[in-house]
Amino acid sequence: MIVHLKKSLTTSEVQTIADELKAIVITNPDKYVLITPSALKELSSKYTSVTEAVFPMSSDIQLASADYLKNKREVLLGKGVVIGGNTHHTAIIAGPCSVESEEQIESSAQLMQKLGISTLRAGCYKPRTSPYSFQGLGLEGLKLLAKMREKYKLNIITEVRDATHIEEVIEYADIIQIGAKSMYDHGILRRCGKTNKPILLKRGFGTTLQEFVQAAEFILSGGNENVILCERGIRTFETKTRFTLDLCGAAYLKEYTNLPVILDPSHAIGYAYGVPDLSKACMAMGVDGLLIEVHPNPKIALSDASQQLNHEQFSNLFTSLKNLANAIDRKIV
Ligand code: PEP
Ligand code: MN
């Protein structure tokens, strides 16, 4: 249950009520928000005089639920770029899997600027499946991204792999990505609840939608309202493609949550040949964003080489996406 308490209460009165209800407290400028376990369906009448609104919830998808907020939340990605709400905006977030060198990331940044894309993605701490693969440039990569942000006026999204470097990532990034393999890392989730920067939370490839959105609840209940959900493919019996993009799941998230939803066709299929078709299907769904991997020379990419589009392929796809966006009354940002 979500309970809005009157702002006229003192913090110690709020804490007493929170303790009685076993609730988490979020302090907003105009109200206190308590979130109790969803098993609580009715509030005792002794609280009537101190409550402004009460929302009984059917599951522990609470702050993220469309039953709580009917309208999608707006999230500011940075530099005036907003998604969600009533914006009808679809953010194209593109760039290489990893920052590999200044030359490589500058080439990507130049492409984004040329196409009018506002958000550049690239990882510096890579959650690889093998300890012997390229692990990312770390802080050096973050500094290169910061340089590109200044030089090309871009928003930067980069991922946090574990809690050891989370402060660095929060400091350097405009948007913090929590990867599929880190979706359950509570150190990361809880710390991301204590910043106001937008968090792009990727769905673990073996998690249910309920588990995925509950991971988002850790961030929201920490006080950070700027959460974006990203479906990036789940593991099924199929092995011809790397993962299976769960578009049904995306439809569920659009309908039943109040958070912007982004799709990642690149990591889902894992092969560049399918990324243009899948991206168009994603755009046609009317989602809040697409995350697409692009590399100046995919053949020599140090991570996810098979799925990255080259600049020409991406530029052609971008033209098609703009036409599709027009057709469904959305604007690419
Ligand atoms: C990535 O975005 O490069 C990445 C590692 O994604 P995921 O966490 O979805 O595997
Ligand atoms: Mn990648």
CSV table of C-alpha atoms and ligand atoms in Angstrom, one decimal:
chain,number,residue,atom,x,y,z
A,1,MET,CA,0.0,0.0,0.0
A,2,ILE,CA,1.2,3.5,-0.7
A,3,VAL,CA,0.1,6.2,1.8
A,4,HIS,CA,0.5,9.9,1.3
A,5,LEU,CA,0.9,11.6,4.6
A,6,LYS,CA,0.3,15.3,5.3
A,7,LYS,CA,3.4,17.4,5.1
A,8,SER,CA,2.4,19.1,8.4
A,9,LEU,CA,3.5,16.1,10.4
A,10,THR,CA,6.9,16.1,12.0
A,11,THR,CA,9.6,13.7,10.8
A,12,SER,CA,9.4,11.8,14.1
A,13,GLU,CA,5.6,11.5,13.8
A,14,VAL,CA,6.1,10.1,10.3
A,15,GLN,CA,8.8,7.7,11.5
A,16,THR,CA,6.4,6.4,14.2
A,17,ILE,CA,3.7,5.7,11.7
A,18,ALA,CA,6.2,4.1,9.3
A,19,ASP,CA,7.4,1.8,12.1
A,20,GLU,CA,3.9,0.8,13.0
A,21,LEU,CA,3.1,0.0,9.3
A,22,LYS,CA,6.6,-1.5,8.5
A,23,ALA,CA,6.8,1.0,5.8
A,24,ILE,CA,9.6,2.7,3.8
A,25,VAL,CA,9.4,6.6,3.9
A,26,ILE,CA,10.2,8.9,1.0
A,27,THR,CA,10.2,12.6,1.8
A,28,ASN,CA,8.9,14.8,-1.1
A,29,PRO,CA,8.8,18.6,-1.1
A,30,ASP,CA,5.0,18.5,-0.7
A,31,LYS,CA,4.2,15.2,1.0
A,32,TYR,CA,5.6,12.1,2.8
A,33,VAL,CA,5.1,8.9,0.9
A,34,LEU,CA,5.0,5.6,2.9
A,35,ILE,CA,5.2,2.3,1.1
A,36,THR,CA,4.1,-0.7,3.1
A,37,PRO,CA,4.2,-4.4,2.0
A,38,SER,CA,1.4,-4.8,-0.6
A,39,ALA,CA,-0.3,-7.4,1.7
A,40,LEU,CA,-1.7,-4.5,3.7
A,41,LYS,CA,-5.0,-3.7,2.0
A,42,GLU,CA,-6.7,-1.5,4.6
A,43,LEU,CA,-5.5,1.3,6.8
A,44,SER,CA,-6.8,1.7,10.3
A,45,SER,CA,-9.2,4.7,10.8
A,46,LYS,CA,-6.7,6.1,13.4
A,47,TYR,CA,-4.6,7.3,10.5
A,48,THR,CA,-7.5,9.1,8.6
A,49,SER,CA,-6.7,12.6,9.9
A,50,VAL,CA,-3.0,12.4,8.9
A,51,THR,CA,-3.4,10.9,5.4
A,52,GLU,CA,-3.9,12.7,2.1
A,53,ALA,CA,-4.3,9.6,-0.1
A,54,VAL,CA,-4.2,5.8,0.2
A,55,PHE,CA,-3.5,3.4,-2.6
A,56,PRO,CA,-4.0,-0.3,-1.8
A,57,MET,CA,-1.8,-2.2,-4.3
A,58,SER,CA,-2.3,-5.7,-5.7
A,59,SER,CA,1.4,-6.7,-5.6
A,60,ASP,CA,4.8,-5.3,-4.6
A,61,ILE,CA,4.9,-3.5,-8.0
A,62,GLN,CA,3.8,-0.3,-6.3
A,63,LEU,CA,5.6,3.0,-7.0
A,64,ALA,CA,6.1,1.8,-10.6
A,65,SER,CA,2.5,0.7,-11.1
A,66,ALA,CA,0.0,2.3,-13.4
A,67,ASP,CA,-2.5,1.8,-10.6
A,68,TYR,CA,-0.6,4.4,-8.5
A,69,LEU,CA,0.2,6.9,-11.3
A,70,LYS,CA,-2.0,6.7,-14.3
A,71,ASN,CA,0.3,8.9,-16.4
A,72,LYS,CA,3.7,7.8,-17.4
A,73,ARG,CA,6.5,9.5,-15.5
A,74,GLU,CA,8.6,12.0,-17.4
A,75,VAL,CA,12.4,11.5,-17.3
A,76,LEU,CA,14.9,14.2,-18.2
A,77,LEU,CA,17.8,12.5,-19.9
A,78,GLY,CA,19.8,15.7,-19.8
A,79,LYS,CA,20.3,18.9,-21.9
A,80,GLY,CA,16.5,19.4,-22.1
A,81,VAL,CA,15.8,16.0,-23.6
A,82,VAL,CA,12.7,14.5,-22.0
A,83,ILE,CA,11.0,11.1,-22.5
A,84,GLY,CA,7.8,9.7,-21.1
A,85,GLY,CA,4.8,11.7,-19.8
A,86,ASN,CA,2.8,13.0,-22.7
A,87,THR,CA,5.8,13.8,-24.8
A,88,HIS,CA,5.5,11.2,-27.6
A,89,HIS,CA,9.3,11.2,-27.7
A,90,THR,CA,11.4,8.2,-28.6
A,91,ALA,CA,15.0,8.6,-27.6
A,92,ILE,CA,17.5,6.9,-29.9
A,93,ILE,CA,20.4,6.0,-27.7
A,94,ALA,CA,23.3,4.8,-29.8
A,95,GLY,CA,27.0,4.2,-29.7
A,96,PRO,CA,29.5,1.4,-29.3
A,97,CYS,CA,29.3,-1.4,-26.8
A,98,SER,CA,32.6,-0.2,-25.1
A,99,VAL,CA,34.8,2.9,-25.2
A,100,GLU,CA,38.0,1.5,-26.8
A,101,SER,CA,40.1,4.6,-27.6
A,102,GLU,CA,39.7,8.3,-28.0
A,103,GLU,CA,39.7,8.0,-31.8
A,104,GLN,CA,36.9,5.4,-31.7
A,105,ILE,CA,34.6,7.2,-29.3
A,106,GLU,CA,35.2,10.5,-31.1
A,107,SER,CA,34.1,9.0,-34.4
A,108,SER,CA,30.9,7.7,-32.7
A,109,ALA,CA,30.3,11.1,-31.1
A,110,GLN,CA,30.7,12.8,-34.5
A,111,LEU,CA,28.2,10.5,-36.0
A,112,MET,CA,25.6,11.2,-33.3
A,113,GLN,CA,26.1,15.0,-33.7
A,114,LYS,CA,25.8,14.7,-37.5
A,115,LEU,CA,22.5,12.8,-37.2
A,116,GLY,CA,21.1,15.0,-34.4
A,117,ILE,CA,21.1,12.2,-31.8
A,118,SER,CA,21.3,13.6,-28.3
A,119,THR,CA,22.5,10.5,-26.3
A,120,LEU,CA,25.7,8.6,-26.7
A,121,ARG,CA,26.1,5.2,-25.1
A,122,ALA,CA,29.3,3.3,-24.4
A,123,GLY,CA,30.5,1.1,-21.5
A,124,CYS,CA,33.7,1.6,-19.5
A,125,TYR,CA,33.2,-1.2,-17.0
A,126,LYS,CA,32.0,-4.2,-19.0
A,127,PRO,CA,30.2,-7.1,-17.3
A,128,ARG,CA,31.7,-9.8,-19.6
A,129,THR,CA,30.9,-13.4,-19.5
A,130,SER,CA,34.6,-14.3,-19.4
A,131,PRO,CA,37.3,-12.7,-17.2
A,132,TYR,CA,39.8,-13.1,-20.1
A,133,SER,CA,37.8,-10.8,-22.5
A,134,PHE,CA,38.3,-7.0,-22.7
A,135,GLN,CA,36.9,-5.6,-19.4
A,136,GLY,CA,36.6,-1.9,-20.4
A,137,LEU,CA,38.8,1.2,-20.0
A,138,GLY,CA,37.4,2.1,-16.6
A,139,LEU,CA,38.0,5.6,-15.4
A,140,GLU,CA,40.1,6.5,-18.5
A,141,GLY,CA,36.9,5.6,-20.5
A,142,LEU,CA,34.7,7.8,-18.3
A,143,LYS,CA,37.0,10.7,-18.9
A,144,LEU,CA,36.9,10.2,-22.6
A,145,LEU,CA,33.1,10.2,-22.5
A,146,ALA,CA,33.1,13.4,-20.4
A,147,LYS,CA,35.3,15.0,-23.1
A,148,MET,CA,32.8,13.9,-25.8
A,149,ARG,CA,29.9,15.3,-23.8
A,150,GLU,CA,31.6,18.7,-23.7
A,151,LYS,CA,32.9,18.8,-27.3
A,152,TYR,CA,29.8,17.4,-29.0
A,153,LYS,CA,27.1,18.5,-26.5
A,154,LEU,CA,25.8,15.0,-26.0
A,155,ASN,CA,24.2,13.2,-23.0
A,156,ILE,CA,26.3,10.3,-21.9
A,157,ILE,CA,25.0,6.9,-20.8
A,158,THR,CA,27.4,4.3,-19.4
A,159,GLU,CA,27.0,1.3,-17.2
A,160,VAL,CA,27.9,0.5,-13.6
A,161,ARG,CA,29.1,-3.1,-13.3
A,162,ASP,CA,29.4,-3.4,-9.5
A,163,ALA,CA,29.5,-1.2,-6.4
A,164,THR,CA,33.3,-0.7,-6.5
A,165,HIS,CA,33.2,2.1,-9.0
A,166,ILE,CA,29.6,3.3,-8.6
A,167,GLU,CA,30.6,6.8,-7.4
A,168,GLU,CA,32.8,7.4,-10.5
A,169,VAL,CA,30.0,6.4,-12.8
A,170,ILE,CA,27.4,8.5,-11.0
A,171,GLU,CA,29.8,11.5,-11.2
A,172,TYR,CA,30.7,11.2,-14.9
A,173,ALA,CA,27.4,9.9,-16.5
A,174,ASP,CA,24.3,11.8,-17.3
A,175,ILE,CA,22.3,8.5,-17.3
A,176,ILE,CA,23.4,5.4,-15.4
A,177,GLN,CA,22.9,2.0,-17.0
A,178,ILE,CA,22.4,-1.0,-14.8
A,179,GLY,CA,23.1,-4.0,-17.0
A,180,ALA,CA,21.2,-7.3,-17.3
A,181,LYS,CA,23.7,-9.1,-15.2
A,182,SER,CA,23.7,-6.5,-12.5
A,183,MET,CA,19.9,-6.1,-12.2
A,184,TYR,CA,19.9,-8.0,-8.9
A,185,ASP,CA,22.9,-6.1,-7.4
A,186,HIS,CA,21.3,-4.5,-4.4
A,187,GLY,CA,24.3,-2.4,-3.6
A,188,ILE,CA,23.9,-0.8,-7.0
A,189,LEU,CA,20.1,-0.6,-6.9
A,190,ARG,CA,20.1,1.1,-3.4
A,191,ARG,CA,22.9,3.5,-4.3
A,192,CYS,CA,21.1,4.5,-7.5
A,193,GLY,CA,18.0,5.3,-5.3
A,194,LYS,CA,20.1,8.0,-3.7
A,195,THR,CA,21.0,10.0,-6.8
A,196,ASN,CA,18.6,12.0,-8.9
A,197,LYS,CA,20.3,11.0,-12.2
A,198,PRO,CA,18.2,8.9,-14.5
A,199,ILE,CA,18.8,5.2,-14.2
A,200,LEU,CA,18.3,2.9,-17.2
A,201,LEU,CA,17.6,-0.5,-15.7
A,202,LYS,CA,18.0,-3.5,-18.0
A,203,ARG,CA,16.0,-6.6,-17.4
A,204,GLY,CA,18.0,-9.7,-16.4
A,205,PHE,CA,17.8,-12.3,-19.1
A,206,GLY,CA,16.4,-14.9,-16.7
A,207,THR,CA,14.0,-12.7,-14.7
A,208,THR,CA,10.2,-12.4,-14.8
A,209,LEU,CA,8.6,-9.1,-15.4
A,210,GLN,CA,7.5,-9.0,-11.7
A,211,GLU,CA,11.2,-9.5,-10.6
A,212,PHE,CA,12.3,-6.9,-13.1
A,213,VAL,CA,9.9,-4.2,-11.9
A,214,GLN,CA,10.5,-5.0,-8.3
A,215,ALA,CA,14.2,-4.3,-8.9
A,216,ALA,CA,13.1,-0.9,-10.2
A,217,GLU,CA,11.1,-0.5,-6.9
A,218,PHE,CA,14.4,-0.6,-5.0
A,219,ILE,CA,15.5,2.6,-6.8
A,220,LEU,CA,12.2,4.3,-6.7
A,221,SER,CA,11.7,3.6,-3.0
A,222,GLY,CA,15.1,5.0,-2.3
A,223,GLY,CA,13.8,8.3,-3.6
A,224,ASN,CA,15.0,8.4,-7.2
A,225,GLU,CA,11.9,8.8,-9.5
A,226,ASN,CA,13.9,8.8,-12.7
A,227,VAL,CA,13.9,5.2,-13.7
A,228,ILE,CA,13.7,3.8,-17.2
A,229,LEU,CA,13.0,0.2,-17.9
A,230,CYS,CA,14.9,-1.6,-20.7
A,231,GLU,CA,13.9,-5.0,-22.2
A,232,ARG,CA,17.0,-6.4,-23.9
A,233,GLY,CA,16.1,-10.0,-24.6
A,234,ILE,CA,15.5,-13.0,-22.4
A,235,ARG,CA,16.9,-16.5,-22.5
A,236,THR,CA,14.6,-19.1,-24.2
A,237,PHE,CA,15.1,-22.5,-25.7
A,238,GLU,CA,16.2,-20.8,-29.0
A,239,THR,CA,19.9,-20.7,-29.7
A,240,LYS,CA,20.0,-19.3,-33.3
A,241,THR,CA,19.6,-15.8,-31.9
A,242,ARG,CA,21.5,-14.7,-28.8
A,243,PHE,CA,18.4,-13.9,-26.8
A,244,THR,CA,14.7,-13.5,-27.5
A,245,LEU,CA,13.3,-9.9,-27.5
A,246,ASP,CA,10.2,-10.0,-25.3
A,247,LEU,CA,7.9,-7.6,-27.1
A,248,CYS,CA,5.0,-9.1,-25.2
A,249,GLY,CA,6.8,-8.1,-22.0
A,250,ALA,CA,7.3,-4.6,-23.4
A,251,ALA,CA,3.6,-4.4,-24.0
A,252,TYR,CA,3.0,-5.4,-20.4
A,253,LEU,CA,5.4,-2.8,-19.1
A,254,LYS,CA,3.8,-0.1,-21.2
A,255,GLU,CA,0.3,-1.0,-19.9
A,256,TYR,CA,0.9,-1.8,-16.3
A,257,THR,CA,3.8,0.4,-15.2
A,258,ASN,CA,4.2,4.2,-15.1
A,259,LEU,CA,7.9,4.1,-16.2
A,260,PRO,CA,9.3,4.9,-19.6
A,261,VAL,CA,10.1,1.7,-21.6
A,262,ILE,CA,13.1,1.3,-23.8
A,263,LEU,CA,14.0,-1.6,-26.1
A,264,ASP,CA,17.4,-2.9,-27.0
A,265,PRO,CA,17.3,-4.9,-30.2
A,266,SER,CA,21.1,-5.2,-30.4
A,267,HIS,CA,21.7,-7.3,-27.3
A,268,ALA,CA,18.5,-9.2,-27.9
A,269,ILE,CA,19.4,-10.7,-31.3
A,270,GLY,CA,23.1,-10.5,-31.0
A,271,TYR,CA,23.7,-10.2,-34.8
A,272,ALA,CA,23.9,-7.1,-36.8
A,273,TYR,CA,21.8,-8.6,-39.7
A,274,GLY,CA,18.6,-8.5,-37.7
A,275,VAL,CA,19.1,-5.2,-35.9
A,276,PRO,CA,17.5,-2.9,-38.5
A,277,ASP,CA,14.3,-5.0,-38.8
A,278,LEU,CA,14.0,-5.4,-35.1
A,279,SER,CA,14.6,-1.7,-34.5
A,280,LYS,CA,11.8,-0.9,-36.8
A,281,ALA,CA,9.4,-3.3,-35.1
A,282,CYS,CA,10.4,-1.7,-31.7
A,283,MET,CA,9.8,1.8,-33.1
A,284,ALA,CA,6.4,0.7,-34.4
A,285,MET,CA,5.4,-0.3,-30.9
A,286,GLY,CA,5.6,3.3,-29.8
A,287,VAL,CA,8.2,2.9,-27.0
A,288,ASP,CA,10.1,5.6,-25.2
A,289,GLY,CA,13.4,4.7,-26.7
A,290,LEU,CA,15.7,2.4,-28.5
A,291,LEU,CA,19.2,1.4,-27.5
A,292,ILE,CA,21.3,0.4,-30.6
A,293,GLU,CA,25.0,-0.5,-30.7
A,294,VAL,CA,27.0,1.2,-33.5
A,295,HIS,CA,30.8,1.0,-34.0
A,296,PRO,CA,33.0,2.7,-36.6
A,297,ASN,CA,34.4,-0.7,-37.5
A,298,PRO,CA,32.4,-3.5,-35.9
A,299,LYS,CA,34.8,-6.2,-37.2
A,300,ILE,CA,37.5,-5.1,-34.8
A,301,ALA,CA,35.2,-4.2,-31.8
A,302,LEU,CA,36.6,-5.4,-28.5
A,303,SER,CA,33.1,-6.4,-27.2
A,304,ASP,CA,29.8,-7.4,-28.9
A,305,ALA,CA,31.5,-7.3,-32.4
A,306,SER,CA,28.8,-9.4,-34.0
A,307,GLN,CA,25.9,-7.2,-33.2
A,308,GLN,CA,27.1,-3.7,-33.8
A,309,LEU,CA,26.0,-1.8,-36.9
A,310,ASN,CA,28.6,0.2,-38.9
A,311,HIS,CA,28.0,3.9,-39.4
A,312,GLU,CA,26.5,3.5,-42.9
A,313,GLN,CA,24.1,0.8,-41.7
A,314,PHE,CA,23.1,2.9,-38.7
A,315,SER,CA,22.6,6.1,-40.7
A,316,ASN,CA,20.3,4.2,-43.1
A,317,LEU,CA,18.4,2.7,-40.2
A,318,PHE,CA,18.1,6.1,-38.6
A,319,THR,CA,16.3,7.5,-41.8
A,320,SER,CA,13.8,4.6,-41.7
A,321,LEU,CA,13.2,5.2,-38.0
A,322,LYS,CA,12.5,8.9,-38.5
A,323,ASN,CA,9.9,8.0,-41.2
A,324,LEU,CA,8.3,5.4,-38.9
A,325,ALA,CA,8.2,7.8,-36.0
A,326,ASN,CA,6.4,10.3,-38.2
A,327,ALA,CA,3.9,7.7,-39.1
A,328,ILE,CA,3.0,6.9,-35.5
A,329,ASP,CA,3.1,10.5,-34.3
A,330,ARG,CA,6.2,10.2,-32.3
A,331,LYS,CA,9.3,12.5,-32.3
A,332,ILE,CA,12.8,11.2,-32.2
A,333,VAL,CA,14.9,12.9,-29.5
B,1,PEP,C1,25.6,-3.4,-23.0
B,1,PEP,O1,24.6,-2.5,-23.0
B,1,PEP,O2,26.6,-3.2,-23.6
B,1,PEP,C2,25.4,-4.6,-22.2
B,1,PEP,C3,26.4,-5.2,-21.6
B,1,PEP,O3,24.1,-4.9,-22.0
B,1,PEP,P1,23.4,-6.1,-21.2
B,1,PEP,O4,23.6,-5.7,-19.8
B,1,PEP,O5,21.9,-6.0,-21.6
B,1,PEP,O6,24.0,-7.4,-21.6
B,2,MN,MN,27.2,-4.5,-25.6
